[in-house]
Amino acid sequence: MQQAVNSGENTRLIVLISVVATIGGFLFGFDSGVINGTQDGLHQTFKSGEWMQGFEIASMLLGCAFGAFSAGRLADRLGRRNVLIVSALLFLLSAIGAGAAPSSAMFIIARVLGGFAVGAASVISPAYIAEVAPARYRGRLATVQQIAIISGLTAAFVSNYLLAATAGASTEPLWAGHAAWRWMFWMQAVPSLLFLVLLLAIPESPRYLMVKRRKDEALQVLGRLFGAAEAQAKLAEIDASLSTDHHRPRLSDLRDKASGRIRPIVWVGIGLATFQQLVGINVVFYYGAVLWQAVGFSENDALLINILSGALSIGACIVTVLLIDRIGRKPLLWVGSAGMAVALALLVFSFASGSLVDGRLQLPGGMGTLALVAANAYVVFFNVSWGPVMWVMLGEMFPNQIRGSALAVAGAAQWTANFAVTVTFPILLAAIGLAATYSLYLVAAVISVFFVLRFVHETKGKELEQMEG
């Protein structure tokens, strides 16, 4: 009976510290989604042209790529928790700076700082959760990260909608004479501060401590998580999984010592990270208001549609929590890819039926409804599969010795692809139209089905020490 009580207490602790780590995901989502409702304010305030406005929106993603690439290496040197603490500070500075920015240049600097925090949190939060959670429910806990991301996006959409509605429009003054769009950024300061405070209460990853040869501290953390009886055995497993020379993790570890080539597992991680963005999901999240206004919806209706998409995304992620440790990661990925391909095909069909009237795409008959249903089906398929599962797999699929370095490379690839898709969307929209642009995302979704079936290996139920590369 005592053993069951101890097990329950340890499980609660693991869940609690994992929830703290997922606040980084919430801020990742909030910081990504807040831009959606501020674009009219940015255009009016900074008088940016089409290309510059696209860069203002996408500039955060440059910071994300650098943050993701740097975070894995920094986490190997400073620790997982310390990198998350730095991220929390940068989230706070970015929220204040972006809202107060007097110029486009200062706004971009603030967004790049926030991007660094987003990039770091995007790879370190799931990695930290994977390194403290047991294999039997590791997938479920890591999937909560995606729920946190979508919750952050939805919170940003709701906040944007309420602030714009209170002021009358995003460009109108609200409190203290500042425009509503500035307050949209300042709202992020509250969860950023909460994240910073709570991080001080969670322990460092025991696997990081073992890599640094701090065995006594690792044993103490493992004892808190799994109980004294299991801690010694777990410590021995981690120790055995590390390289015999116990050298400091480095990027050169990503090469196979025998062949001199990049390890296949690293290429799979890069592929997962890249395809998650090439299917175009962040066009919906970053440009949702612009997209729905482009097909005839008002600004108010467009913001409400964003909230609907966010709510559906959360529901889809909850389904993933229930399924990921039962049916596995790989089936969710290929089913999600197939579903996204069908939904994108319907979007392309509906957009292709429209015609331009006064610079806006007008859809005939029920095509506007079809586009809305297809877009939300696409969002659901993404968030039941690639949204959470890619981050789960990146956090767990790499061997201990290379986890930080491989996360750095895969994370940078993910955010670089995100930047490319985001910054090119307004250009493609103007040059070739919605239908042709979404056809590119459709092709990526189709290819991703075959990528998963051919190259991705199941990680369900495996301990991190069993991962091979």
XYZ file of C-alpha atoms in Angstrom, residues 34 37-42 44-46 98-101 107 160 163 169-172 178-186:
30
model
C -0.680 37.611 -31.002
C -4.666 40.649 -34.746
C -2.059 43.412 -34.827
C -1.337 43.672 -38.540
C -3.649 46.626 -39.234
C -2.053 48.501 -36.322
C 1.467 47.722 -37.503
C -0.967 52.081 -39.867
C 1.722 52.907 -37.290
C 4.880 51.995 -39.216
C 7.014 44.950 -28.965
C 4.092 46.813 -27.416
C 6.154 49.921 -26.754
C 8.110 49.936 -30.037
C 9.576 46.270 -33.110
C -6.938 40.230 -29.424
C -9.169 44.231 -26.804
C -10.762 48.398 -33.590
C -7.182 47.218 -33.150
C -5.925 50.622 -34.291
C -8.058 52.656 -31.863
C -2.251 53.471 -26.254
C -3.741 51.662 -29.257
C -5.344 48.272 -28.670
C -2.734 46.477 -30.804
C 0.002 47.535 -28.343
C -1.972 46.091 -25.432
C -2.246 42.836 -27.360
C 1.523 42.421 -26.944
C 1.618 43.684 -23.354
